[in-house]
Structure formats: structure tokens, C-alpha cells
PDB file of C-alpha atoms in Angstrom:
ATOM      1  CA  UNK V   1       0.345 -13.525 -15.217  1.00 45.00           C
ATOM      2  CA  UNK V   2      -1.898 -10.873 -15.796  1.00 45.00           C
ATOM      3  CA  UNK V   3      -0.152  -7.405 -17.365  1.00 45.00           C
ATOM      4  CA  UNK V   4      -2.512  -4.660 -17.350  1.00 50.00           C
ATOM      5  CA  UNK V   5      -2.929  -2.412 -20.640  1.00 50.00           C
ATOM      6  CA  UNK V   6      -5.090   0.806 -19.535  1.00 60.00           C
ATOM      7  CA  UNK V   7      -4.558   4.427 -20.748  1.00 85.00           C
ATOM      8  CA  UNK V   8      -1.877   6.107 -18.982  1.00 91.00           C
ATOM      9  CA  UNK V   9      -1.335   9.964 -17.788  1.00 93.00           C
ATOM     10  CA  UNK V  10       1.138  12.107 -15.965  1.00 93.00           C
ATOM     11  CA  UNK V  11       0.955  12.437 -12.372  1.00 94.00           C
ATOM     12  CA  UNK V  12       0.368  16.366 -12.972  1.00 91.00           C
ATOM     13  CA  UNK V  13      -2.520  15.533 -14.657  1.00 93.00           C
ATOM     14  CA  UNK V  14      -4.751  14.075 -12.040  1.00 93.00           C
ATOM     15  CA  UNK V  15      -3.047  14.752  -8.986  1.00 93.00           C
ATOM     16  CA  UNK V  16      -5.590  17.147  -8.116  1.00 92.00           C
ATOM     17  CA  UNK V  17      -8.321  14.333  -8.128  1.00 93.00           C
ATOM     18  CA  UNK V  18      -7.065  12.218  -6.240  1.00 94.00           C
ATOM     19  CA  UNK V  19      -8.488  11.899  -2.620  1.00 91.00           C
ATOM     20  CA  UNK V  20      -8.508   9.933   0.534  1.00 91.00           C
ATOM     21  CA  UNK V  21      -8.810   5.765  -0.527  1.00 93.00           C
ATOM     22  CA  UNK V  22      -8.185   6.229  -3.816  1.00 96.00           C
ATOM     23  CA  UNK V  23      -5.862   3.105  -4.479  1.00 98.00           C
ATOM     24  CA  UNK V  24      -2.156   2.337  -6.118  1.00 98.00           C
ATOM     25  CA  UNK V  25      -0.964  -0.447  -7.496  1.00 98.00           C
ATOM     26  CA  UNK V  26       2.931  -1.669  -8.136  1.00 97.00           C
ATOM     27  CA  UNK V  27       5.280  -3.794 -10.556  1.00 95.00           C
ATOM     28  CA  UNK V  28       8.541  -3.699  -9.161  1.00 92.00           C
ATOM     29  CA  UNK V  29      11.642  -4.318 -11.348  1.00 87.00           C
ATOM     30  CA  UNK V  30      13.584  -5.459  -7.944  1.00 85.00           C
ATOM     31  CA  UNK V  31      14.211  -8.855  -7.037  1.00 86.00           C
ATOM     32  CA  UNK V  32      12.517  -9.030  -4.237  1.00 85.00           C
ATOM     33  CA  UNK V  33       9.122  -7.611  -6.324  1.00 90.00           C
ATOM     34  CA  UNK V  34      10.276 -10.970  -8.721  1.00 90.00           C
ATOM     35  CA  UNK V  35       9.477 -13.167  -5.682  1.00 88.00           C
ATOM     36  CA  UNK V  36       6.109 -11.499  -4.587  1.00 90.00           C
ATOM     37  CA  UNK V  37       4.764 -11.760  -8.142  1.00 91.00           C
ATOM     38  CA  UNK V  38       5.911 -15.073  -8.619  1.00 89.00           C
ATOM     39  CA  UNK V  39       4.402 -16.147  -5.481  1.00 88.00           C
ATOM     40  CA  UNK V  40       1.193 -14.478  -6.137  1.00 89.00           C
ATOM     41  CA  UNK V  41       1.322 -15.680  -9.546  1.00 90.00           C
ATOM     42  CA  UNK V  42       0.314 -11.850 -10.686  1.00 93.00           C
ATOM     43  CA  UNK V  43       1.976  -8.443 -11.900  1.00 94.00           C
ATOM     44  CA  UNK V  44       1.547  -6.790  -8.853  1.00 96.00           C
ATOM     45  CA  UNK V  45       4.225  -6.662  -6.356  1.00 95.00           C
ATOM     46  CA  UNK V  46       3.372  -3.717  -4.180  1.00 96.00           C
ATOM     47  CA  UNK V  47      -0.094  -2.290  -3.112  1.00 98.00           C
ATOM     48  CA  UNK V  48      -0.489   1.553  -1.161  1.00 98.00           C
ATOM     49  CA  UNK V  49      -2.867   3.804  -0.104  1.00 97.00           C
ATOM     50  CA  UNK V  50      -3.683   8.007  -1.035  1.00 96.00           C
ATOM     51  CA  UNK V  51      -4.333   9.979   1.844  1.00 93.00           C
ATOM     52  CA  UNK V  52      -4.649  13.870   1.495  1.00 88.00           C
ATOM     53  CA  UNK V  53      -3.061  15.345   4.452  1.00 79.00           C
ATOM     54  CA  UNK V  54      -5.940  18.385   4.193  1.00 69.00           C
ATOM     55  CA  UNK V  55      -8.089  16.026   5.781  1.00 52.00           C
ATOM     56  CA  UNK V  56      -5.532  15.134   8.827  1.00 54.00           C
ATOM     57  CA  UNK V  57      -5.243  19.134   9.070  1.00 55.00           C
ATOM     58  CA  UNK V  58      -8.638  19.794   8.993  1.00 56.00           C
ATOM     59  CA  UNK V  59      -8.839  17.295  12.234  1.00 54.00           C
ATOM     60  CA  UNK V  60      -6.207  18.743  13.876  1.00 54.00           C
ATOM     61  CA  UNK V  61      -7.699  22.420  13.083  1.00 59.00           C
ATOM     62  CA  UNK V  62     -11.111  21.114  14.673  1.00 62.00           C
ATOM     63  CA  UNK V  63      -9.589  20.161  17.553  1.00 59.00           C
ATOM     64  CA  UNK V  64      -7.613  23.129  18.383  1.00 60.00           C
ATOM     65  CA  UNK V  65     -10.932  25.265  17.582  1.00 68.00           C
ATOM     66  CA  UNK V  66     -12.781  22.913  20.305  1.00 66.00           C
ATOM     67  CA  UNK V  67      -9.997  23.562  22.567  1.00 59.00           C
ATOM     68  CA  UNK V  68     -10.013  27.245  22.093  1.00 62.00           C
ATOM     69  CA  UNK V  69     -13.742  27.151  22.999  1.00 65.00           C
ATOM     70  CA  UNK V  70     -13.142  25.106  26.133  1.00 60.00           C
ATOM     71  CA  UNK V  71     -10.336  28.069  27.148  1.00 56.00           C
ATOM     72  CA  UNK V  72      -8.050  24.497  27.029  1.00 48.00           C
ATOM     73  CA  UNK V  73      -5.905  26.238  24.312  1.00 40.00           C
ATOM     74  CA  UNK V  74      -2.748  28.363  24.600  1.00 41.00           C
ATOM     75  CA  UNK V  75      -1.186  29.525  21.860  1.00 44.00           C
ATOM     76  CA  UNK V  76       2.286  28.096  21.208  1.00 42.00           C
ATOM     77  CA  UNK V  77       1.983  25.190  23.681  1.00 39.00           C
ATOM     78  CA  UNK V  78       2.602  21.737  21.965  1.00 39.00           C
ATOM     79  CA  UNK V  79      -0.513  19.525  21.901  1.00 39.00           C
ATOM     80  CA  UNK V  80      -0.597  16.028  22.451  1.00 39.00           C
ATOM     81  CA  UNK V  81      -0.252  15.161  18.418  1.00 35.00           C
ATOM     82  CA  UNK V  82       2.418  17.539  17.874  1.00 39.00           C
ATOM     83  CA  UNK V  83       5.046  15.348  18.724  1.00 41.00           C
ATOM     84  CA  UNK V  84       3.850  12.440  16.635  1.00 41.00           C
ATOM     85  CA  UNK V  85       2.661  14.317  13.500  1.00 41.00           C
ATOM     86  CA  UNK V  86       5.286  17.394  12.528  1.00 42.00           C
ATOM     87  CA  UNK V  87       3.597  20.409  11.073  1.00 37.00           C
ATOM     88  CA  UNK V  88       5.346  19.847   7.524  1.00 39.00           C
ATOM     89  CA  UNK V  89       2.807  17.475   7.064  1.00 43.00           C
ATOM     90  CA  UNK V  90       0.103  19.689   5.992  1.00 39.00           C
ATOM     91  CA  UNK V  91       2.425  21.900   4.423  1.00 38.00           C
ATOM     92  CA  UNK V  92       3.787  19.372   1.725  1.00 52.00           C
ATOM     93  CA  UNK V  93       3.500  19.494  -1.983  1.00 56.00           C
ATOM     94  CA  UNK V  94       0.425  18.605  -3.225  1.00 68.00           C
ATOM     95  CA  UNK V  95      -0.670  17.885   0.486  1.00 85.00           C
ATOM     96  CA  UNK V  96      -0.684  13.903  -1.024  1.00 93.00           C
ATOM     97  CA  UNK V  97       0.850  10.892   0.531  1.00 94.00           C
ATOM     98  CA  UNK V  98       1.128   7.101   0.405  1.00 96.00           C
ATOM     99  CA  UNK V  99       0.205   5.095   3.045  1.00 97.00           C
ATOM    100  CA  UNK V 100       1.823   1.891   2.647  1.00 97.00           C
ATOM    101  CA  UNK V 101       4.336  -0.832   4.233  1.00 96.00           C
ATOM    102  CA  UNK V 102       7.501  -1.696   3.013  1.00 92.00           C
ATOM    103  CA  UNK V 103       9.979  -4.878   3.731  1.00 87.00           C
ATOM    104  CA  UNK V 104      13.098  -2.488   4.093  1.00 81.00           C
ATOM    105  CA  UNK V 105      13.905   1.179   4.573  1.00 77.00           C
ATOM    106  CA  UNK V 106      13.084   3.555   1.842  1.00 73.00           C
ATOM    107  CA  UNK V 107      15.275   6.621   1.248  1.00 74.00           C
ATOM    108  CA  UNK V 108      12.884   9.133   2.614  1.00 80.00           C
ATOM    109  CA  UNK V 109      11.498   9.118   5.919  1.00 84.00           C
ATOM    110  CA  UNK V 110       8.171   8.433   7.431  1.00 89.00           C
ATOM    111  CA  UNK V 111       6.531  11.694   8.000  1.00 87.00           C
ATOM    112  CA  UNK V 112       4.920  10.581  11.467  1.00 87.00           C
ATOM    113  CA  UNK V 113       7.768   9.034  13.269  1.00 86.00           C
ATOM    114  CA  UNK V 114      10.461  11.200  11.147  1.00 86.00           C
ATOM    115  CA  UNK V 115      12.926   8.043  10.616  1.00 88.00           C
ATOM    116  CA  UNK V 116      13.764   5.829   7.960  1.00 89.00           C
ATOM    117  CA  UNK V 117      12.679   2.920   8.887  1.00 90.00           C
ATOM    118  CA  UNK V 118      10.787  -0.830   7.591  1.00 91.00           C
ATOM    119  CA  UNK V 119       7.450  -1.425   7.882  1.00 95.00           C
ATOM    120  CA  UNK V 120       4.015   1.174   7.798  1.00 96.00           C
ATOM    121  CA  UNK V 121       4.950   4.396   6.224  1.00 93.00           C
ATOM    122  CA  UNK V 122       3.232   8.049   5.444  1.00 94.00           C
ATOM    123  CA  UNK V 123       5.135   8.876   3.105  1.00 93.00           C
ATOM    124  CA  UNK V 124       5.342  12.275   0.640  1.00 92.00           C
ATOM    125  CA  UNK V 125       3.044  10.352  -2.592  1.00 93.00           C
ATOM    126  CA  UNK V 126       5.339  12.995  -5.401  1.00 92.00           C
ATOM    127  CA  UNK V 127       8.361  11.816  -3.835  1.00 90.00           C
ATOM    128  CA  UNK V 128       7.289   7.916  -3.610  1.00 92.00           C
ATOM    129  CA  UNK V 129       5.817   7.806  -6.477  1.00 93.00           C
ATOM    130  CA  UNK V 130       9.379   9.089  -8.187  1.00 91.00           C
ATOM    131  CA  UNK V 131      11.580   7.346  -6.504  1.00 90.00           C
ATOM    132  CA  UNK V 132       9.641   3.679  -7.084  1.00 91.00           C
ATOM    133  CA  UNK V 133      11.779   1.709  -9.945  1.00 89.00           C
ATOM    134  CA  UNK V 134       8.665   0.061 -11.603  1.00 93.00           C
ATOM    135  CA  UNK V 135       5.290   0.270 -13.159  1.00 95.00           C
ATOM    136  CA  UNK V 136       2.802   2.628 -11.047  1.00 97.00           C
ATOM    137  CA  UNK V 137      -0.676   1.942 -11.645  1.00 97.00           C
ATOM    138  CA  UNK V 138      -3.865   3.915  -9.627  1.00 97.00           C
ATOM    139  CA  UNK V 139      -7.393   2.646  -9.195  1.00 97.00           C
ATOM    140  CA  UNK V 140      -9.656   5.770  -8.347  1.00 96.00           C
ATOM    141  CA  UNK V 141     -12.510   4.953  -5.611  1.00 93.00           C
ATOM    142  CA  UNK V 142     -16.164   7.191  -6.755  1.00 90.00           C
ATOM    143  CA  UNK V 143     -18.239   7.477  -3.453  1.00 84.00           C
ATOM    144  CA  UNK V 144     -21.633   7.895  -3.177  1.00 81.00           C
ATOM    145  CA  UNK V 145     -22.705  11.263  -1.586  1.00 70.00           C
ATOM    146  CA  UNK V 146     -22.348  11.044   2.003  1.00 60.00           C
ATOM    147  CA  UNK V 147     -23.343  13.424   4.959  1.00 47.00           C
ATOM    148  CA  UNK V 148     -20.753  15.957   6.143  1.00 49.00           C
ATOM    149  CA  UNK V 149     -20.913  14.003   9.549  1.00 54.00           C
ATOM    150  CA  UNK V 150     -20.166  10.996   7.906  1.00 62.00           C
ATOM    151  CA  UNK V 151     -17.181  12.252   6.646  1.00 63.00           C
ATOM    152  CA  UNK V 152     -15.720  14.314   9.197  1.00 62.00           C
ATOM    153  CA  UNK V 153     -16.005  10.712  11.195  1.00 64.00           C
ATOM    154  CA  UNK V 154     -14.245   8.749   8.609  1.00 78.00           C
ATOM    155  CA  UNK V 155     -11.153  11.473   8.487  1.00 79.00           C
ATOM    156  CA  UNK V 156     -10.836  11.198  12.447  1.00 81.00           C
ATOM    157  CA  UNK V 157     -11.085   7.521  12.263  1.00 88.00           C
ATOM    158  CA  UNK V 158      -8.011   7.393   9.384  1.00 91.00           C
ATOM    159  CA  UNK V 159      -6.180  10.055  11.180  1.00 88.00           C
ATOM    160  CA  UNK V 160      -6.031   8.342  15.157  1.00 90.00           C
ATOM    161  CA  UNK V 161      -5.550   4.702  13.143  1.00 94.00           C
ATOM    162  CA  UNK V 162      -2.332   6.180  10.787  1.00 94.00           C
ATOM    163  CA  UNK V 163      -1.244   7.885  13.915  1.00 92.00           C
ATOM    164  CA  UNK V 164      -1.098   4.428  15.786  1.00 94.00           C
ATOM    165  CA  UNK V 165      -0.157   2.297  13.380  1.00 95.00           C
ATOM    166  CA  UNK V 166       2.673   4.270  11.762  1.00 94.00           C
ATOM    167  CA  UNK V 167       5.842   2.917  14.024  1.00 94.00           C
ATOM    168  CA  UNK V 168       4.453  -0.523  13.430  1.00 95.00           C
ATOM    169  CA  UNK V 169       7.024  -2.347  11.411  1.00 93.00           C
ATOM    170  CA  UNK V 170       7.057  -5.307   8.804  1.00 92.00           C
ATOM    171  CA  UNK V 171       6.469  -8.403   9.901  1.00 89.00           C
ATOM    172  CA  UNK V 172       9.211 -11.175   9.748  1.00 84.00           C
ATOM    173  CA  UNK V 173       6.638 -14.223  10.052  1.00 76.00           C
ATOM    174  CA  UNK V 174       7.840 -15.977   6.758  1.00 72.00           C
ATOM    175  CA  UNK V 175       4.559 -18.211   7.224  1.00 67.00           C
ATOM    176  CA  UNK V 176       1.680 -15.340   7.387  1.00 72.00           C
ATOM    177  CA  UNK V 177       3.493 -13.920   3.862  1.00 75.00           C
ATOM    178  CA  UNK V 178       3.266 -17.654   2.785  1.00 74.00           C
ATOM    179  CA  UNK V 179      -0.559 -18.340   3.534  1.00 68.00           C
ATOM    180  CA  UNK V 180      -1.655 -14.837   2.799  1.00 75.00           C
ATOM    181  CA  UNK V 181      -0.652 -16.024  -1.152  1.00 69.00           C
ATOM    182  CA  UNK V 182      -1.797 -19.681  -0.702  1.00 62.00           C
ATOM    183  CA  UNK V 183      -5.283 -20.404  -1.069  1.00 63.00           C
ATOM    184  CA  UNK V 184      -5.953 -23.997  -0.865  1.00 56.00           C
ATOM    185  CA  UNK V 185      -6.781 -26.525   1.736  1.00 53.00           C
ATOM    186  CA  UNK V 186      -5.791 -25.469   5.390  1.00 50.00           C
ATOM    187  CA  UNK V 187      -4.994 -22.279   4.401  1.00 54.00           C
ATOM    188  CA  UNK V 188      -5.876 -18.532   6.293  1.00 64.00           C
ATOM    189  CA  UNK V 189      -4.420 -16.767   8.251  1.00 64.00           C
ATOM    190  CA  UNK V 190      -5.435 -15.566  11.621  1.00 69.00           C
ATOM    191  CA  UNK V 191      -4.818 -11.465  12.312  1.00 75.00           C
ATOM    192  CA  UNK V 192      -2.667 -10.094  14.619  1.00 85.00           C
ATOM    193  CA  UNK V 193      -2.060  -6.368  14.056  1.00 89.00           C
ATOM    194  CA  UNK V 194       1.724  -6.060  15.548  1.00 91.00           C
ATOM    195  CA  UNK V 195       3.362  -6.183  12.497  1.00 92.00           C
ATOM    196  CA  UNK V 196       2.654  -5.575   8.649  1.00 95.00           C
ATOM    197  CA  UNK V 197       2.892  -5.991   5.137  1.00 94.00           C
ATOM    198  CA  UNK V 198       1.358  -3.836   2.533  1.00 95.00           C
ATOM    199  CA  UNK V 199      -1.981  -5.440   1.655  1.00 96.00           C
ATOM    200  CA  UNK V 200      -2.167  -6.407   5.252  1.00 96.00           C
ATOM    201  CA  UNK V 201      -2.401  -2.808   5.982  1.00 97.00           C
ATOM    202  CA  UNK V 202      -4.113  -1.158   3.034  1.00 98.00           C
ATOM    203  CA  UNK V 203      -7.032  -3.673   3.702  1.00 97.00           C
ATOM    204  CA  UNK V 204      -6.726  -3.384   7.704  1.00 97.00           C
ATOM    205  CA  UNK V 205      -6.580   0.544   6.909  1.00 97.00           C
ATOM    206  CA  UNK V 206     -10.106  -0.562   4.278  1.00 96.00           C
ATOM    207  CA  UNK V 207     -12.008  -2.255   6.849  1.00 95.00           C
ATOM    208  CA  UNK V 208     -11.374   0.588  10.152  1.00 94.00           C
ATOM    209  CA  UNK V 209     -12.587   2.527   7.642  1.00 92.00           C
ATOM    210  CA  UNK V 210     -15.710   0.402   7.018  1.00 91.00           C
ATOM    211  CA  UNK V 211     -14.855   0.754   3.128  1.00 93.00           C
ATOM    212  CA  UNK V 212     -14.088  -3.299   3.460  1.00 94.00           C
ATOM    213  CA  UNK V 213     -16.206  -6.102   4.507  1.00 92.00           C
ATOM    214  CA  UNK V 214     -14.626  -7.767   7.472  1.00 89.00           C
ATOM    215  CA  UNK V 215     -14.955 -10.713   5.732  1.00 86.00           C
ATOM    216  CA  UNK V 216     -11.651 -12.682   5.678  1.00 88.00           C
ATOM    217  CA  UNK V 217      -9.054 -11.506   7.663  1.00 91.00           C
ATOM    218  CA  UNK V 218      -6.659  -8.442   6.688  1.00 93.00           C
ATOM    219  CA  UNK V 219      -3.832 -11.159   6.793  1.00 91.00           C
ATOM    220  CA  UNK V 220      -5.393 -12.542   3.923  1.00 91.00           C
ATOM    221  CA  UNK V 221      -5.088 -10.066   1.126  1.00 94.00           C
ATOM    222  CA  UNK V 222      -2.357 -10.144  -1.227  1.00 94.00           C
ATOM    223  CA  UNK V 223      -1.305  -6.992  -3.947  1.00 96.00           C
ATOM    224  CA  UNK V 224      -3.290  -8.738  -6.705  1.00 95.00           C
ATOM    225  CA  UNK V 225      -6.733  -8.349  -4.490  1.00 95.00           C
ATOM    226  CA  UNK V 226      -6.807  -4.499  -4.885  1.00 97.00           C
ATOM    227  CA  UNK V 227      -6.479  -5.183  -8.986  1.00 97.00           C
ATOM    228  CA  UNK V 228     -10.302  -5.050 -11.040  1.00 95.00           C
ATOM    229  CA  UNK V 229      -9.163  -8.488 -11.442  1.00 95.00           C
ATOM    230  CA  UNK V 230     -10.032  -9.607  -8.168  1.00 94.00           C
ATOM    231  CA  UNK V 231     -11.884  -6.225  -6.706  1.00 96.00           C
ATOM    232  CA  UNK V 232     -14.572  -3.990  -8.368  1.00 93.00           C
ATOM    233  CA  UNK V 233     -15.673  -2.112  -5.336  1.00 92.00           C
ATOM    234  CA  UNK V 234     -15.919  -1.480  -1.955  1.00 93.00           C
ATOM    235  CA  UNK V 235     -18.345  -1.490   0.607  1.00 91.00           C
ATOM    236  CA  UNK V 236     -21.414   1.437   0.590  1.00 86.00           C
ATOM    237  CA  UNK V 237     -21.613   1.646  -2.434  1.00 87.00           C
ATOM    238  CA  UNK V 238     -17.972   2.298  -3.760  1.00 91.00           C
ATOM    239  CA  UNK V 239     -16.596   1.552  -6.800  1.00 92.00           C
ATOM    240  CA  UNK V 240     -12.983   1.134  -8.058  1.00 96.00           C
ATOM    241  CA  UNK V 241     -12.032   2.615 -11.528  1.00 96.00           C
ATOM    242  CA  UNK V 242     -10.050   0.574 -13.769  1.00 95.00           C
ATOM    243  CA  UNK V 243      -6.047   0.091 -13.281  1.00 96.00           C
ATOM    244  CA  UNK V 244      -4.938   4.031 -15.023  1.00 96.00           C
ATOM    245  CA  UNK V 245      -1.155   3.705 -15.382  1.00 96.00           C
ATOM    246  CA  UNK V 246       0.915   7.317 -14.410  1.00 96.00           C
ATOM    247  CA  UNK V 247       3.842   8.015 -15.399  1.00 93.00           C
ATOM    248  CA  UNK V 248       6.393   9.697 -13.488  1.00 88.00           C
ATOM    249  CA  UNK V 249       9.578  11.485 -13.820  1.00 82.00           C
ATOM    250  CA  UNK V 250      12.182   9.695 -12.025  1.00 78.00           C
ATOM    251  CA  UNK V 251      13.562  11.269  -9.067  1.00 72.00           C
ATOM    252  CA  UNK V 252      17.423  10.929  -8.402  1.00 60.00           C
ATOM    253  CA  UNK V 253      19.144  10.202  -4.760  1.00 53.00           C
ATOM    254  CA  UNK V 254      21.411  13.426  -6.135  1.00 57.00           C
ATOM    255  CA  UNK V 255      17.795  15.501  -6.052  1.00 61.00           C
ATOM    256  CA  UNK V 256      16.946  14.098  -2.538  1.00 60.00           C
ATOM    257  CA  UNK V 257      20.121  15.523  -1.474  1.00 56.00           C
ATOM    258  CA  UNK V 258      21.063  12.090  -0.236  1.00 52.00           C
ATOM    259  CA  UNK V 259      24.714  10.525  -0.240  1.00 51.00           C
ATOM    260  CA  UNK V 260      25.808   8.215  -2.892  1.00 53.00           C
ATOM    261  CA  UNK V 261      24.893   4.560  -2.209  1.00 49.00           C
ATOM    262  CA  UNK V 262      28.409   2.535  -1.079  1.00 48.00           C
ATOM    263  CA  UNK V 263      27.524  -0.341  -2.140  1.00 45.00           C
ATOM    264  CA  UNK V 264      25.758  -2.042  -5.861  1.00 40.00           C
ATOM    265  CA  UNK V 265      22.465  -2.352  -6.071  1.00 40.00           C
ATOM    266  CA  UNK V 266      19.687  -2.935  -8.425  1.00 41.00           C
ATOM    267  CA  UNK V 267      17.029  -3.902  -5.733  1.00 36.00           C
ATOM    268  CA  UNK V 268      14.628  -1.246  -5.110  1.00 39.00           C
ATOM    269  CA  UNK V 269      14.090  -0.310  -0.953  1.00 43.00           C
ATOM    270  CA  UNK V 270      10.376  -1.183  -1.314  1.00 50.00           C
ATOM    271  CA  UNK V 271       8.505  -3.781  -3.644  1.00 61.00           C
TER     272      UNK V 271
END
């Protein structure tokens, strides 16, 4: 299996670089990140997505300004994203999270739905990052210069996808996991976008965005794709950095505030 030797830094240190796409990769120490890696016959057990929530805001800011132009606007009155998307979001530190989808419930909750829960996740990227038991690696995407149009249309294309995927949960088809990792004869899958798993939706998430050539189904992409072993770049133009290992602090359940866990275990809540 490949094992990945970069240089390595402290999440302080670039967490101010990183934006929207930008790419991170995972080696659990959990069983269950064992049994990915084995099947995938890689390192990589896990696979997630940076989003800075400065770019949801700025949406949501456009569209209240529209509104306020239209005379549709009154001040207090909830808005029909409200209720999904709680105004902590743009208010967290660093105003970073991690898109990704996990096999069981992680001990902080999904920003948009506000629950603990399996499957797609937005979750606080400080906080996820510290409370992953594992190697944390992050692949930087360099765009080319693009129009201010262009971007203002990819942000409102991430934020109404992340808004209707988030309460999607992780799929329990045994047999999609199993082909996504086998690549021989009479292999593929074929996508259906009800449930999840987390290369399934960083790649989905990849290819609304346009980033990723629709060229074999989301279904089809296992952690290891999103390593420079398998991927250099994206579509337009954009390239992938090198695997840059961070290291964290860890984060205890005592910091979260959380209860002590009843029960022994060494298995991590996401792989």
C-alpha cells in the first residue's frame, strides 16, 4: 500500500489558505478504516471536502440585499433558508468546514440539519479535524483566474447542492461499496443520489461543481482517487498540490463538553 511521506505543518499555519475545494485526505486507526484500506488496497480510508462558510454567507447576504431591493424583505422575518442553515454557521471559527459522509454518527452535529446523525455532514473543519483518530493529509486545489460571475455562480451552485444533500444519509447497499473498489470485468456502478458514502459525495459535490469530468459515475470513486496517485487535477484548468500532512492537536470528548462514552471503544465514529 502506498504511505505518503510529504512535509507536514500545523493546522494554524495554513488555515488561512485554505478555500472552497481544496481537498482532505484520511488514514484511520479504526477498524472499520482497516477494512476500507484493505479493500481499496491503499492508505486512505476517508476522503472530505473544505468549504468556507464566507462564501455560503456571502449568498445568503446577496439574497437578502435583492430582497431588500424588491421591498420583499422585513427585517426579523425568517427566510426560507433560515430554518435549514442556522446563523452560527457563518459565525464559526475560522468560518472552515468539512463536507464529507460518514458510516456512523460523529460526536458533533451537522451544522445544516443540527443532529448527529450518519451519512453527508457540514461539519466545523477545527473541530473534525481534532477529533479524527488518524493521519490527516490536505491536497490544495490552485485555480486559474476566473471572472467574478463565474464565481459567484459556483458558490450558489455549492450552497443550494450542500443545502439539499445534507440530510441525505449513508448508504447501506453493501454491493455499490463493493464495486465502487472493484475494478475488473463487470464492474461499475450505476448512480443513484439517495444515499452516500464519502468519495461518492466529494466527487458528486466535484462534478455539480463542474471541477470533475462526468466521466464515470460518482459511485465509482473510492478515497485513493482524490490521492496524486491516482488524481493530478481537475477540470478548467485545476491542479491538486501534493498530499501536505497537518498535524493537529487532539481534541477531547471532556473539551466538547460531551458525556463520557458507556461503553469501550477504540473505533473511531467516522473512517
Amino acid at each position: 500500500m502506498f504511505c505518503p511521506v510529504e512535509q507536514s505543518c500545523s493546522y494554524d499555519d495554513i488555515k488561512d489558505t485554505l478555500q472552497t475545494g481544496d481537498i482532505f485526505l484520511f488514514s484511520g486507526a479504526g477498524l472499520s478504516s482497516l477494512w476500507v484500506k484493505l479493500g481499496t488496497f491503499s492508505s486512505w480510508s476517508h476522503v472530505g471536502m473544505v468549504v468556507r462558510c464566507d462564501h455560503i454567507a456571502e449568498q445568503e447576504a446577496r439574497e437578502e440585499e435583492e430582497s431588500r431591493s424588491r421591498g420583499l424583505f422585513i427585517e426579523g422575518e425568517e427566510d426560507e433558508y433560515s430554518d435549514k442553515v442556522p446563523h452560527s454557521l457563518r459565525y464559526k471559527k475560522d468560518n472552515l468546514f468539512l463536507w464529507h459522509c460518514n458510516s456512523s454518527a460523529l460526536v458533533i452535529e451537522d451544522i445544516i440539519t443540527g443532529i448527529k446523525k450518519r451519512g453527508n455532514q457540514l461539519s466545523p473543519l477545527r473541530i473534525a479535524l481534532r477529533t479524527y483518530q488518524g493521519s490527516i493529509y490536505l491536497r490544495r486545489t490552485v485555480l486559474p483566474m476566473a471572472h467574478e460571475a463565474e464565481q459567484r455562480m459556483c458558490h450558489k451552485t455549492l450552497h443550494d447542492f450542500i443545502v439539499d444533500a445534507a440530510p441525505k444519509t449513508y448508504t447501506d447497499n453493501l454491493f455499490e461499496l463493493a464495486l465502487a473498489a472493484y475494478d475488473g470485468p463487470a464492474g461499475g456502478n450505476v448512480d443513484q443520489f439517495e444515499t452516500y458514502f464519502c468519495s461518492k459525495l466529494v466527487a458528486h459535490t466535484l462534478i455539480i461543481l463542474q471541477w470533475l469530468d462526468y466521466s464515470q459515475p460518482a459511485s465509482e470513486y473510492v478515497p485513493k482517487d482524490f490521492s496524486s496517485t491516482y488524481m493530478s487535477e481537475l477540470s478548467h484548468g485545476i491542479v491538486l498540490e501534493t498530499e501536505l500532512r497537518i498535524n493537529m492537536t487532539p481534541i477531547s470528548r471532556a473539551d466538547l463538553n460531551l458525556p463520557k462514552k458507556k461503553r469501550r471503544s477504540k473505533t473511531p465514529g467516522w473512517t
